[in-house]
PDB file of C-alpha atoms in Angstrom:
ATOM      1  CA  MET C 228     230.684 101.605 412.875  1.00 46.00           C
ATOM      2  CA  THR C 229     230.115 105.350 412.919  1.00 51.00           C
ATOM      3  CA  ALA C 230     232.653 107.566 411.231  1.00 55.00           C
ATOM      4  CA  THR C 231     233.933 110.452 413.296  1.00 62.00           C
ATOM      5  CA  ARG C 232     235.272 113.774 412.155  1.00 68.00           C
ATOM      6  CA  GLU C 233     237.973 115.836 413.710  1.00 72.00           C
ATOM      7  CA  LEU C 234     236.779 119.059 415.274  1.00 77.00           C
ATOM      8  CA  PRO C 235     238.534 121.975 413.615  1.00 76.00           C
ATOM      9  CA  ALA C 236     240.635 124.292 415.783  1.00 87.00           C
ATOM     10  CA  ILE C 237     238.145 127.052 416.566  1.00 92.00           C
ATOM     11  CA  ARG C 238     239.070 130.667 417.184  1.00 95.00           C
ATOM     12  CA  VAL C 239     237.125 133.916 417.441  1.00 97.00           C
ATOM     13  CA  GLY C 240     236.875 135.390 413.963  1.00 97.00           C
ATOM     14  CA  ASP C 241     236.855 132.036 412.185  1.00 96.00           C
ATOM     15  CA  ARG C 242     234.429 131.976 409.276  1.00 96.00           C
ATOM     16  CA  LEU C 243     232.391 128.928 408.392  1.00 95.00           C
ATOM     17  CA  PRO C 244     232.578 127.661 404.819  1.00 94.00           C
ATOM     18  CA  VAL C 245     229.907 129.441 402.768  1.00 96.00           C
ATOM     19  CA  VAL C 246     226.975 127.169 401.893  1.00 96.00           C
ATOM     20  CA  ARG C 247     225.177 127.850 398.609  1.00 97.00           C
ATOM     21  CA  PRO C 248     222.171 125.551 398.246  1.00 97.00           C
ATOM     22  CA  PRO C 249     220.563 125.068 394.831  1.00 97.00           C
ATOM     23  CA  GLU C 250     218.219 127.810 393.604  1.00 98.00           C
ATOM     24  CA  ILE C 251     214.888 127.786 395.442  1.00 98.00           C
ATOM     25  CA  SER C 252     212.579 126.035 392.999  1.00 97.00           C
ATOM     26  CA  ARG C 253     208.885 125.204 393.097  1.00 97.00           C
ATOM     27  CA  ALA C 254     209.813 121.530 393.221  1.00 97.00           C
ATOM     28  CA  MET C 255     212.055 122.166 396.244  1.00 97.00           C
ATOM     29  CA  LEU C 256     209.191 123.961 398.024  1.00 97.00           C
ATOM     30  CA  ALA C 257     206.772 121.112 397.279  1.00 97.00           C
ATOM     31  CA  LEU C 258     209.244 118.473 398.426  1.00 97.00           C
ATOM     32  CA  PHE C 259     210.032 120.407 401.605  1.00 96.00           C
ATOM     33  CA  ALA C 260     206.306 120.818 402.310  1.00 96.00           C
ATOM     34  CA  GLY C 261     205.956 117.047 402.225  1.00 95.00           C
ATOM     35  CA  ALA C 262     209.086 116.390 404.236  1.00 95.00           C
ATOM     36  CA  SER C 263     208.298 118.968 406.915  1.00 94.00           C
ATOM     37  CA  ASN C 264     204.517 118.514 406.964  1.00 93.00           C
ATOM     38  CA  ASP C 265     204.186 122.265 406.349  1.00 91.00           C
ATOM     39  CA  HIS C 266     201.406 122.255 403.806  1.00 91.00           C
ATOM     40  CA  ASN C 267     200.566 125.944 404.013  1.00 94.00           C
ATOM     41  CA  PRO C 268     199.425 126.602 400.428  1.00 95.00           C
ATOM     42  CA  ILE C 269     201.113 129.997 400.359  1.00 95.00           C
ATOM     43  CA  HIS C 270     204.380 128.124 399.772  1.00 95.00           C
ATOM     44  CA  ILE C 271     203.228 125.933 396.896  1.00 95.00           C
ATOM     45  CA  ASP C 272     200.060 127.395 395.351  1.00 96.00           C
ATOM     46  CA  LEU C 273     200.378 130.562 393.277  1.00 96.00           C
ATOM     47  CA  ASP C 274     196.700 131.434 393.723  1.00 97.00           C
ATOM     48  CA  ALA C 275     197.012 131.168 397.518  1.00 97.00           C
ATOM     49  CA  ALA C 276     200.120 133.348 397.462  1.00 96.00           C
ATOM     50  CA  ARG C 277     198.377 135.978 395.337  1.00 97.00           C
ATOM     51  CA  ASP C 278     195.290 135.859 397.575  1.00 97.00           C
ATOM     52  CA  ALA C 279     197.668 136.694 400.442  1.00 96.00           C
ATOM     53  CA  GLY C 280     199.037 139.694 398.556  1.00 96.00           C
ATOM     54  CA  ARG C 281     202.296 138.081 397.446  1.00 96.00           C
ATOM     55  CA  PRO C 282     203.366 138.095 393.797  1.00 96.00           C
ATOM     56  CA  ASP C 283     204.418 134.436 393.970  1.00 97.00           C
ATOM     57  CA  VAL C 284     205.014 131.557 396.364  1.00 97.00           C
ATOM     58  CA  PHE C 285     207.947 131.767 398.735  1.00 97.00           C
ATOM     59  CA  ALA C 286     210.101 129.431 400.777  1.00 97.00           C
ATOM     60  CA  GLN C 287     209.134 128.026 404.147  1.00 96.00           C
ATOM     61  CA  GLY C 288     211.174 129.673 406.883  1.00 95.00           C
ATOM     62  CA  MET C 289     212.236 126.266 408.128  1.00 96.00           C
ATOM     63  CA  LEU C 290     213.752 125.495 404.724  1.00 97.00           C
ATOM     64  CA  SER C 291     216.162 128.377 405.206  1.00 96.00           C
ATOM     65  CA  MET C 292     216.688 127.243 408.787  1.00 96.00           C
ATOM     66  CA  ALA C 293     217.640 123.825 407.409  1.00 96.00           C
ATOM     67  CA  PHE C 294     220.299 125.539 405.292  1.00 97.00           C
ATOM     68  CA  VAL C 295     221.671 127.125 408.486  1.00 98.00           C
ATOM     69  CA  ALA C 296     221.793 123.714 410.161  1.00 97.00           C
ATOM     70  CA  ARG C 297     223.521 122.273 407.096  1.00 96.00           C
ATOM     71  CA  SER C 298     226.148 125.007 407.326  1.00 96.00           C
ATOM     72  CA  LEU C 299     226.840 124.100 410.946  1.00 96.00           C
ATOM     73  CA  THR C 300     226.959 120.343 410.427  1.00 95.00           C
ATOM     74  CA  ALA C 301     229.253 120.779 407.432  1.00 94.00           C
ATOM     75  CA  TRP C 302     231.636 122.601 409.803  1.00 94.00           C
ATOM     76  CA  VAL C 303     231.409 120.600 413.042  1.00 94.00           C
ATOM     77  CA  PRO C 304     229.950 117.219 414.008  1.00 93.00           C
ATOM     78  CA  GLN C 305     226.255 117.500 414.871  1.00 93.00           C
ATOM     79  CA  HIS C 306     226.713 116.321 418.463  1.00 93.00           C
ATOM     80  CA  ARG C 307     228.857 119.427 419.125  1.00 95.00           C
ATOM     81  CA  ILE C 308     225.944 121.785 418.477  1.00 96.00           C
ATOM     82  CA  ARG C 309     224.391 122.717 421.822  1.00 97.00           C
ATOM     83  CA  SER C 310     221.807 125.213 420.619  1.00 97.00           C
ATOM     84  CA  LEU C 311     220.584 126.937 417.504  1.00 97.00           C
ATOM     85  CA  GLY C 312     218.165 129.841 417.428  1.00 97.00           C
ATOM     86  CA  ALA C 313     217.056 132.112 414.633  1.00 97.00           C
ATOM     87  CA  ARG C 314     215.051 135.182 413.755  1.00 97.00           C
ATOM     88  CA  PHE C 315     213.175 135.241 410.487  1.00 97.00           C
ATOM     89  CA  LEU C 316     213.692 138.668 408.929  1.00 98.00           C
ATOM     90  CA  ALA C 317     212.546 138.532 405.314  1.00 97.00           C
ATOM     91  CA  ILE C 318     210.841 136.290 402.789  1.00 96.00           C
ATOM     92  CA  THR C 319     212.886 134.026 400.543  1.00 97.00           C
ATOM     93  CA  PRO C 320     211.210 134.165 397.137  1.00 97.00           C
ATOM     94  CA  VAL C 321     210.976 131.278 394.716  1.00 97.00           C
ATOM     95  CA  HIS C 322     213.944 131.230 392.312  1.00 97.00           C
ATOM     96  CA  ALA C 323     216.153 132.946 394.900  1.00 98.00           C
ATOM     97  CA  GLN C 324     219.786 131.985 395.192  1.00 98.00           C
ATOM     98  CA  VAL C 325     220.753 132.060 398.862  1.00 98.00           C
ATOM     99  CA  GLU C 326     223.957 131.643 400.764  1.00 98.00           C
ATOM    100  CA  VAL C 327     224.658 130.924 404.398  1.00 98.00           C
ATOM    101  CA  VAL C 328     227.591 132.644 406.065  1.00 98.00           C
ATOM    102  CA  GLY C 329     228.797 132.343 409.646  1.00 98.00           C
ATOM    103  CA  GLU C 330     231.490 133.565 411.981  1.00 98.00           C
ATOM    104  CA  VAL C 331     232.693 132.631 415.444  1.00 98.00           C
ATOM    105  CA  THR C 332     232.077 135.695 417.590  1.00 98.00           C
ATOM    106  CA  ALA C 333     233.010 134.412 421.049  1.00 98.00           C
ATOM    107  CA  LEU C 334     234.738 131.491 422.707  1.00 97.00           C
ATOM    108  CA  VAL C 335     234.091 131.118 426.436  1.00 96.00           C
ATOM    109  CA  ASP C 336     234.741 128.043 428.579  1.00 95.00           C
ATOM    110  CA  GLY C 337     234.946 125.775 425.575  1.00 94.00           C
ATOM    111  CA  VAL C 338     231.729 126.994 423.991  1.00 96.00           C
ATOM    112  CA  ALA C 339     231.889 128.919 420.729  1.00 97.00           C
ATOM    113  CA  THR C 340     229.182 131.374 419.794  1.00 98.00           C
ATOM    114  CA  VAL C 341     228.570 131.386 416.062  1.00 98.00           C
ATOM    115  CA  GLU C 342     226.555 134.092 414.311  1.00 98.00           C
ATOM    116  CA  LEU C 343     225.044 132.946 411.023  1.00 98.00           C
ATOM    117  CA  SER C 344     222.864 134.525 408.381  1.00 98.00           C
ATOM    118  CA  VAL C 345     221.053 133.522 405.235  1.00 98.00           C
ATOM    119  CA  ARG C 346     221.359 136.102 402.481  1.00 98.00           C
ATOM    120  CA  LEU C 347     219.778 136.628 399.111  1.00 98.00           C
ATOM    121  CA  ALA C 348     221.885 137.612 396.109  1.00 96.00           C
ATOM    122  CA  ASP C 349     220.914 141.287 396.621  1.00 97.00           C
ATOM    123  CA  GLY C 350     222.249 141.197 400.187  1.00 97.00           C
ATOM    124  CA  THR C 351     218.901 140.934 401.942  1.00 98.00           C
ATOM    125  CA  VAL C 352     219.299 138.947 405.161  1.00 98.00           C
ATOM    126  CA  THR C 353     216.384 136.541 405.517  1.00 98.00           C
ATOM    127  CA  ILE C 354     217.524 134.771 408.691  1.00 98.00           C
ATOM    128  CA  SER C 355     219.820 135.779 411.513  1.00 98.00           C
ATOM    129  CA  ALA C 356     220.877 132.845 413.682  1.00 98.00           C
ATOM    130  CA  THR C 357     223.055 132.125 416.691  1.00 98.00           C
ATOM    131  CA  ALA C 358     224.502 128.749 417.608  1.00 98.00           C
ATOM    132  CA  GLN C 359     226.459 127.469 420.573  1.00 98.00           C
ATOM    133  CA  VAL C 360     229.088 124.866 419.719  1.00 96.00           C
ATOM    134  CA  ASP C 361     230.911 122.759 422.288  1.00 95.00           C
ATOM    135  CA  THR C 362     234.605 122.828 421.419  1.00 93.00           C
ATOM    136  CA  GLU C 363     235.888 120.693 424.293  1.00 88.00           C
ATOM    137  CA  ASP C 364     233.629 117.668 424.678  1.00 65.00           C
ATOM    138  CA  SER C 365     236.060 114.913 423.846  1.00 57.00           C
ATOM    139  CA  SER C 366     233.828 112.175 425.244  1.00 53.00           C
ATOM    140  CA  CYS C 367     231.732 111.872 422.112  1.00 47.00           C
ATOM    141  CA  THR C 368     234.117 112.462 419.226  1.00 45.00           C
TER     142      THR C 368
END
């Protein structure tokens, strides 16, 4: 039996609960490399990062994207998410503390547009994302 969650009442201006994942660690980057099959050494090998002109390794963009997806699925059931797109704007360095914030910016014909971003502690936005969430599909709740 699959547990179901109630869909929250959604209105323009609603803010998603802020998601604060653990600090980006070297272990997290190595584990994500294995899980995602992204073995680009620039994310896990200090020498490779320095050879590329970076002072240290940095997070895979898809790791931050996973935090965005986590923010959405913590707010609404996954099957309600119709689309999710993102722009990668800045690097997320190792040891960064990030947070994901989101807000409903439109609600048209039962579809909510949600603008999300991943931010570093200094305010740098590393990802800007937009999701479409079905607010009326009662057939699969």
